[in-house]
Coordinates of C-alpha atoms and ligand atoms in Angstrom, one line a residue:
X1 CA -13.7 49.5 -81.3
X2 CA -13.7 52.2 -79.6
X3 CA -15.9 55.4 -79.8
X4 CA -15.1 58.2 -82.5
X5 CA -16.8 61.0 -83.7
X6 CA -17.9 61.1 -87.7
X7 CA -18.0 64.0 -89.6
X8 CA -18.5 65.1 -93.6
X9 CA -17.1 67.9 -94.4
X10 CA -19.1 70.4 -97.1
X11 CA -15.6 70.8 -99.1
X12 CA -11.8 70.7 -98.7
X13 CA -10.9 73.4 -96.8
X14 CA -13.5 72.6 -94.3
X15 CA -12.1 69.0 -94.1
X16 CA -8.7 70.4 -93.6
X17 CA -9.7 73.1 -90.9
X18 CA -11.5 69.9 -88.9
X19 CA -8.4 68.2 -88.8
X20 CA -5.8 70.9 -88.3
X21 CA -8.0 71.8 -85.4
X22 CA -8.2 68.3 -83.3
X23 CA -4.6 66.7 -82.9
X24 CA -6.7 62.9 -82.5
X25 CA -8.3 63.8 -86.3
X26 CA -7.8 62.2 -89.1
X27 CA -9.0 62.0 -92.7
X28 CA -11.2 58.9 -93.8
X29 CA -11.0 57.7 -97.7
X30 CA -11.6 54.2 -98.5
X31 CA -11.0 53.3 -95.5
X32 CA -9.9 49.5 -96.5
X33 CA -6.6 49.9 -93.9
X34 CA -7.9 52.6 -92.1
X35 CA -10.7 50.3 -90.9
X36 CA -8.5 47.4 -90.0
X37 CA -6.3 49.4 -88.2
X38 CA -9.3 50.6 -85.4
X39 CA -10.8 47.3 -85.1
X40 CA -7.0 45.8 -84.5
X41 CA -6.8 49.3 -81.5
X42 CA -3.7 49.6 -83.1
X43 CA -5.1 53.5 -85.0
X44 CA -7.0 55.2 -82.2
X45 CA -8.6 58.7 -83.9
X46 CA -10.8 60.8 -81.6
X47 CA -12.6 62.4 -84.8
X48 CA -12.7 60.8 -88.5
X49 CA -13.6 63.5 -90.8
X50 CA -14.7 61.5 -94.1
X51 CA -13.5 63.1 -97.6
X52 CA -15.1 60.2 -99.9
X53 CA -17.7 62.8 -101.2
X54 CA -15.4 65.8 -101.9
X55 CA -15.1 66.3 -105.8
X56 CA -11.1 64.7 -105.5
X57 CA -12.0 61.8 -107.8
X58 CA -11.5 61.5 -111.5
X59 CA -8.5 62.1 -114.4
X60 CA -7.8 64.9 -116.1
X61 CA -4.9 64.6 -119.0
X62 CA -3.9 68.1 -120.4
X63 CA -0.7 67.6 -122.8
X64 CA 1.7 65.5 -121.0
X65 CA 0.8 65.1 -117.6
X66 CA -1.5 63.7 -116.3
X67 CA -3.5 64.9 -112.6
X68 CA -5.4 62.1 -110.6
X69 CA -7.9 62.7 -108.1
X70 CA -6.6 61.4 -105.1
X71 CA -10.3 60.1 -104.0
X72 CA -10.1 58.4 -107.8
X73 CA -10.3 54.1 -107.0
X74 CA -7.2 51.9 -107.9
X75 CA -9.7 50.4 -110.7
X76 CA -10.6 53.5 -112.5
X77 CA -7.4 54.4 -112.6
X78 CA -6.7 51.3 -114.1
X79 CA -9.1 51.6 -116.8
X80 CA -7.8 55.1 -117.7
X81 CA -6.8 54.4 -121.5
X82 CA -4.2 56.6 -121.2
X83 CA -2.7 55.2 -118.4
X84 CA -2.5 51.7 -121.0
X85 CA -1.4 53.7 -123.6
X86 CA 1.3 55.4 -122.0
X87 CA 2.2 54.0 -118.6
X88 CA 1.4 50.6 -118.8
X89 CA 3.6 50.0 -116.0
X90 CA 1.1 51.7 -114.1
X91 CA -2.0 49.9 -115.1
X92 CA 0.2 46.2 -114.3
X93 CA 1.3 47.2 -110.7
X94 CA -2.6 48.4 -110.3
X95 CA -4.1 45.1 -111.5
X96 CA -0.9 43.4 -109.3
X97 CA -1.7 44.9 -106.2
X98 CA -5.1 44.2 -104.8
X99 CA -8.2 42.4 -105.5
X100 CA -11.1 43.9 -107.8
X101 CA -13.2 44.6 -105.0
X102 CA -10.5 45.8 -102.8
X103 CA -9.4 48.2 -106.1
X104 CA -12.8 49.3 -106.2
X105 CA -13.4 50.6 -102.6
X106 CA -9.0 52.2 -102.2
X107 CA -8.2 55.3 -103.3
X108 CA -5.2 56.2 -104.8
X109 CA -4.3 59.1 -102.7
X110 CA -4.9 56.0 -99.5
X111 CA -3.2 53.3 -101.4
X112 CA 0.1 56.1 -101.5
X113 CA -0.2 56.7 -97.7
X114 CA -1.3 53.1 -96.5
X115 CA 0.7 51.9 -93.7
X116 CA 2.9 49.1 -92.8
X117 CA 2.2 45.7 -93.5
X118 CA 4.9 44.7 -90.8
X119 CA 2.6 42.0 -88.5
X120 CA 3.9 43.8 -84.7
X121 CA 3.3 46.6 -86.1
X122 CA -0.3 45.9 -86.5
X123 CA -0.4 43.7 -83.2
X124 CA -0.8 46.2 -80.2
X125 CA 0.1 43.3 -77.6
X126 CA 3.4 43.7 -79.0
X127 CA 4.9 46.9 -76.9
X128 CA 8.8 47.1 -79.2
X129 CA 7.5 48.9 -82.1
X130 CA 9.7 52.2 -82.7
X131 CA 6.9 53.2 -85.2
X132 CA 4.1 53.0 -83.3
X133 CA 5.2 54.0 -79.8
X134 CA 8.9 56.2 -80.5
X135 CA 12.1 54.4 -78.6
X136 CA 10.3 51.5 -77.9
X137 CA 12.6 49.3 -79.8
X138 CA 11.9 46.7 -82.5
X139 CA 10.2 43.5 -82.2
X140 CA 11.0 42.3 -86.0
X141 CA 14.7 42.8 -85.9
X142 CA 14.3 39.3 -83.9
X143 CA 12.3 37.6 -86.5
X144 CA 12.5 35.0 -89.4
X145 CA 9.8 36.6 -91.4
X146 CA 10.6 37.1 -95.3
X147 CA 7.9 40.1 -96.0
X148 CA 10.3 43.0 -94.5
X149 CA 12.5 45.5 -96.2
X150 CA 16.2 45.6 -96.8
X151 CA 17.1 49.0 -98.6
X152 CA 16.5 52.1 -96.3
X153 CA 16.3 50.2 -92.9
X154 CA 18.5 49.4 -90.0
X155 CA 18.1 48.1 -86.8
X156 CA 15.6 50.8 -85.2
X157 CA 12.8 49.8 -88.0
X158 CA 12.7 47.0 -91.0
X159 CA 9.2 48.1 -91.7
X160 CA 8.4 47.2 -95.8
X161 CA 6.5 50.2 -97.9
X162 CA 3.6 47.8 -99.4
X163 CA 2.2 50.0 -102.2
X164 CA 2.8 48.5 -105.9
X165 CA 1.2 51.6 -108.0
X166 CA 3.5 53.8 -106.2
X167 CA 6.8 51.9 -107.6
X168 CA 5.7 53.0 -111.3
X169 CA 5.2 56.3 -109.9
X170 CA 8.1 56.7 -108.2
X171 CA 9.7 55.5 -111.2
X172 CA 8.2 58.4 -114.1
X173 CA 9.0 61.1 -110.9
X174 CA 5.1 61.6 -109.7
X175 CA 4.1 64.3 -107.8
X176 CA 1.5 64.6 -105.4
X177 CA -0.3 67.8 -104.8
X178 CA -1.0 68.6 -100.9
X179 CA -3.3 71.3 -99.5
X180 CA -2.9 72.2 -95.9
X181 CA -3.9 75.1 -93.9
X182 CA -0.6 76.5 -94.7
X183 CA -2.3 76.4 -98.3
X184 CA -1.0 73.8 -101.2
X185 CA 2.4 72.4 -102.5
X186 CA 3.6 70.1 -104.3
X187 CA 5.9 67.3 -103.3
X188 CA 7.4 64.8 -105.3
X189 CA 6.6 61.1 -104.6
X190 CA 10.5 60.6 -103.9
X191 CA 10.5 62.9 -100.8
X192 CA 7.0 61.9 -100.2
X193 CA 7.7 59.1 -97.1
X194 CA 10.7 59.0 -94.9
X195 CA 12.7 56.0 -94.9
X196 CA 13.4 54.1 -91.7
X197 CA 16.7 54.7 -91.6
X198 CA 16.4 58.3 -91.2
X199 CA 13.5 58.4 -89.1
X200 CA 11.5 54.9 -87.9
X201 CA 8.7 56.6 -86.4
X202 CA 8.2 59.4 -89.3
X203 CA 6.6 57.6 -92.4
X204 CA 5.8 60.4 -94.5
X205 CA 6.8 64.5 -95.0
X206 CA 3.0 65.6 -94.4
X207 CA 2.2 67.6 -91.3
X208 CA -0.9 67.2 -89.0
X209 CA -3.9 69.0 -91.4
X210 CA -2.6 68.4 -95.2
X211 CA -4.3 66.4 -97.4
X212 CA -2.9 65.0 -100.7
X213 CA -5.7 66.4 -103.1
X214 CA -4.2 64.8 -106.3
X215 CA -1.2 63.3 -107.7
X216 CA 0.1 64.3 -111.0
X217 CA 1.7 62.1 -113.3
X218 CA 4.1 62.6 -116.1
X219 CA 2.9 60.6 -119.2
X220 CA 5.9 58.6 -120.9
X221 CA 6.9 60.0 -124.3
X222 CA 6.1 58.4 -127.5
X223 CA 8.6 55.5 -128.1
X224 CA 8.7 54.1 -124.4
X225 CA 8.4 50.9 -123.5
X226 CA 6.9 49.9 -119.7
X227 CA 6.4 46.9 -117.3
X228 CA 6.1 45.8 -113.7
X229 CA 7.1 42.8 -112.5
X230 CA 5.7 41.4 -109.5
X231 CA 7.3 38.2 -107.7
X232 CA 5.6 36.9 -104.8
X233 CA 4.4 33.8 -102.8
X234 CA 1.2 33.0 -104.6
X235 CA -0.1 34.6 -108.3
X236 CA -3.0 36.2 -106.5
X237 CA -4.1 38.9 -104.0
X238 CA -0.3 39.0 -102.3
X239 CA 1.9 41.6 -101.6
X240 CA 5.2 41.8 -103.2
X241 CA 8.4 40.1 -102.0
X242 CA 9.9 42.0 -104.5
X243 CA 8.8 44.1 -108.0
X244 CA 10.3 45.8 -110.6
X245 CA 8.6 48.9 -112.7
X246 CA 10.8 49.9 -115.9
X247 CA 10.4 52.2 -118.2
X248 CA 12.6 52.3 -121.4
X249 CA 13.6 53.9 -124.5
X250 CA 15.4 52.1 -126.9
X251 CA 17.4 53.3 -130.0
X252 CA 18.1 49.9 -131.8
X253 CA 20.2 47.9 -129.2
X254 CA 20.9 51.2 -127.5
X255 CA 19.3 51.9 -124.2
X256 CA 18.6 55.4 -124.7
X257 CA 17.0 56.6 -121.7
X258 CA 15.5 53.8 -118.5
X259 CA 13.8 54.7 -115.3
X260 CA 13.5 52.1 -112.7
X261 CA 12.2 51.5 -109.5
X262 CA 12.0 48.6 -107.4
X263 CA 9.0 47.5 -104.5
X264 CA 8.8 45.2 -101.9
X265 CA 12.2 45.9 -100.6
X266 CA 12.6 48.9 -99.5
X267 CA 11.2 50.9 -96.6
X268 CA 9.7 53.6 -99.3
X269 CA 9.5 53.1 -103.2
X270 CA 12.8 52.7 -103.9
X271 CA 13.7 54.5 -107.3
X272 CA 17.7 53.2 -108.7
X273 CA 18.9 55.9 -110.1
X274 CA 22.5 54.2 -109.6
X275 CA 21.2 52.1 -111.8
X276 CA 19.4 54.0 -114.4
X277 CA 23.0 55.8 -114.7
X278 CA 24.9 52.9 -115.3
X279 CA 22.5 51.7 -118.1
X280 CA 22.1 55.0 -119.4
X281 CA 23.4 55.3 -123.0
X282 CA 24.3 51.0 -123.1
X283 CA 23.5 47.9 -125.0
X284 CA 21.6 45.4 -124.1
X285 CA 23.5 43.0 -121.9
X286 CA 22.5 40.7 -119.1
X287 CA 25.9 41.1 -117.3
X288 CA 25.5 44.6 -117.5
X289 CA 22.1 44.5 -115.8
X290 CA 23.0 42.3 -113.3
X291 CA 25.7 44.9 -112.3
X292 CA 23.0 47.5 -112.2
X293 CA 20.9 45.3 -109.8
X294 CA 24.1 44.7 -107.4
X295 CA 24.5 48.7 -107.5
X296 CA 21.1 48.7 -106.1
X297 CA 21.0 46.6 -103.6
X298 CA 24.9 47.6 -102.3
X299 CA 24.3 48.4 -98.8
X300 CA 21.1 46.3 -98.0
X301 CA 20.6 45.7 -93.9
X302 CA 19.3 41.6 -94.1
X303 CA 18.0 39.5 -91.6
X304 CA 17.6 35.8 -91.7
X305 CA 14.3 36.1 -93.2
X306 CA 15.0 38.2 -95.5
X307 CA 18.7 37.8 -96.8
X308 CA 17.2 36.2 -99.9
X309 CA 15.9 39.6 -101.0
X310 CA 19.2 40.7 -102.5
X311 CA 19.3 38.0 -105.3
X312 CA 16.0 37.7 -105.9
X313 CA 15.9 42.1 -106.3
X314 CA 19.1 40.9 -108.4
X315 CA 17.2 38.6 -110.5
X316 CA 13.7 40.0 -110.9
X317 CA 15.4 43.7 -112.1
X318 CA 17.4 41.9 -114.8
X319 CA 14.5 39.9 -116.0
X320 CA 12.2 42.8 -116.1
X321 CA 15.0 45.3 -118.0
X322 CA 15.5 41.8 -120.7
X323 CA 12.4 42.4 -121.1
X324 CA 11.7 45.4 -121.8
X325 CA 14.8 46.0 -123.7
X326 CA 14.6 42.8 -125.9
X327 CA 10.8 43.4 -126.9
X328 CA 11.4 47.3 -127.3
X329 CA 14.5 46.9 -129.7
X330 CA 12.8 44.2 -131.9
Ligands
SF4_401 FE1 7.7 48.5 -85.7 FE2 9.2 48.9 -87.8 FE3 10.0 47.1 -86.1 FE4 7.8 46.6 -87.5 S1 9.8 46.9 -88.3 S2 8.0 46.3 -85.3 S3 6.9 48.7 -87.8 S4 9.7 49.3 -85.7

């Protein structure tokens, strides 16, 4: 690895003055990617400049939203009983998307701006990487491997966003809250990361300096139903091949109101509001779900690998909306 210098800041400004002053800083959470990425040499800071003991952890519910530190772990978030109470979607794609220990050490605010999973991306031998080194070309366009995305991606970058909590929070319209030296904003999780299409060396809207500080959450009103379905190769410790976080409100057979997003197939959190429009106001109906789940995926950019992706983001929407809509309305 090679040598860095180490810093702790006294507070936040301080941490974002170090880095807004030295374009080879970065911030240092949990470090559980961060970490892999510098022994790999593919993440090559000058200067970390560690946040992990600024007061950003811990949840704070006031009415209906509901702010999380962004230095609060994956497993205290899940344990938040609000958070089972009233976005249980949340809590599943949590427990879904790492290990205990590994939940224990990542932060949210880290697990929301992790990078790519995609295998030349991590592999520095491999020079065609548009993300990592701009006009390079792509190395995965070429391959047979099933883990990359097909919804926001083309030919320049197929790189998969791998974050499960983010789906559900994508889904209930999250925001996260970003100080900078410019001073703070917020900036909803839906314009949060750029998709490949649009820009396959840009992952996220952040500039050099701002930190995401929190994220706040809107709590789901009383009578919603949530879930998040995972599928993937093995039951345990695997990233998604493809998920499904819904939130509904039923009115007898009536789909009053649904939010949707799907995971593991799109290069950011892909929310379906197509979807969510067409459902809007409608009975319960496999058929009709199904349509939804073509809506979605109209458009998709497959490879070999992963051409399977559109039925099984087909499939794995209309079994998670049956269920939710089948258990809510009984
Ligand atoms: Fe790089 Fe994206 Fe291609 Fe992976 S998919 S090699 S991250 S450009």
């Amino acid at each position: 690895m090679r040598a860095f210098v180490y810093e702790r800041p006294a507070d936040v400004a301080q941490a974002i003055a170090a880095v807004a002053a030295d374009p080879q800083a970065a911030f240092l959470a949990g470090g559980t990617t961060q970490l892999d990425l510098m022994k790999d040499g593919v993440w090559t800071p000058d200067r970390l400049v560690d946040i992990t003991r600024l007061p950003l952890r811990g949840i704070l519910v006031e009415g209906q939203l509901m702010r999380v530190g962004a230095l609060t772990t994956m497993e205290q978030l899940a344990a938040e009983p609000v958070v089972a109470q009233r976005l249980l979607m949340v809590r599943e794609a949590l427990l879904a998307g790492a290990s205990v220990q590994l939940r224990n050490m990542a932060t949210i605010g880290g697990n929301l701006l992790q990078r790519t999973r995609c295998r030349y991306f991590r592999d520095p031998s491999v020079s065609a990487c548009n993300r990592r080194s701009p006009d390079s070309g792509c190395a995965a366009v070429d391959d047979t491997a099933r883990m990359h995305a097909i919804l926001g991606v083309d030919e320049r970058c197929v790189a998969l966003h791998a974050s499960d909590v983010a789906v559900p929070l994508v889904a209930v319209d999250a925001q996260a809250l970003v100080a900078g030296p410019g001073g703070q904003r917020h900036v909803p999780l839906t314009e949060l990361w750029v998709r490949a299409d649009e820009g396959p060396s840009i992952e996220h809207v952040l500039t050099h300096g701002e930190l995401v500080t929190a994220v706040d959450v809107p709590l789901l009103p009383a009578g919603w139903r949530s879930g998040y379905l995972k599928v993937r190769d093995r039951a345990s410790y695997e990233f998604a091949l493809c998920s499904a976080a819904v939130a509904v409100l039923m009115d007898g057979d009536l789909i009053a109101d649904v939010r949707i997003a799907l995971g593991g197939v799109g290069s950011v959190p892909w929310r379906a509001r197509q979807a969510e429009e067409m459902l809007r106001g409608t009975h319960v109906d496999p058929v009709r779900f199904e349509q939804a789940g073509r809506a979605t995926v109209a458009g998709a950019y497959t490879l070999p690998g992963t051409a399977f992706k559109v039925d099984l983001a087909v499939a794995t929407l209309t079994r998670q909306l049956l269920a939710m809509t089948t258990e809510a309305s009984t």
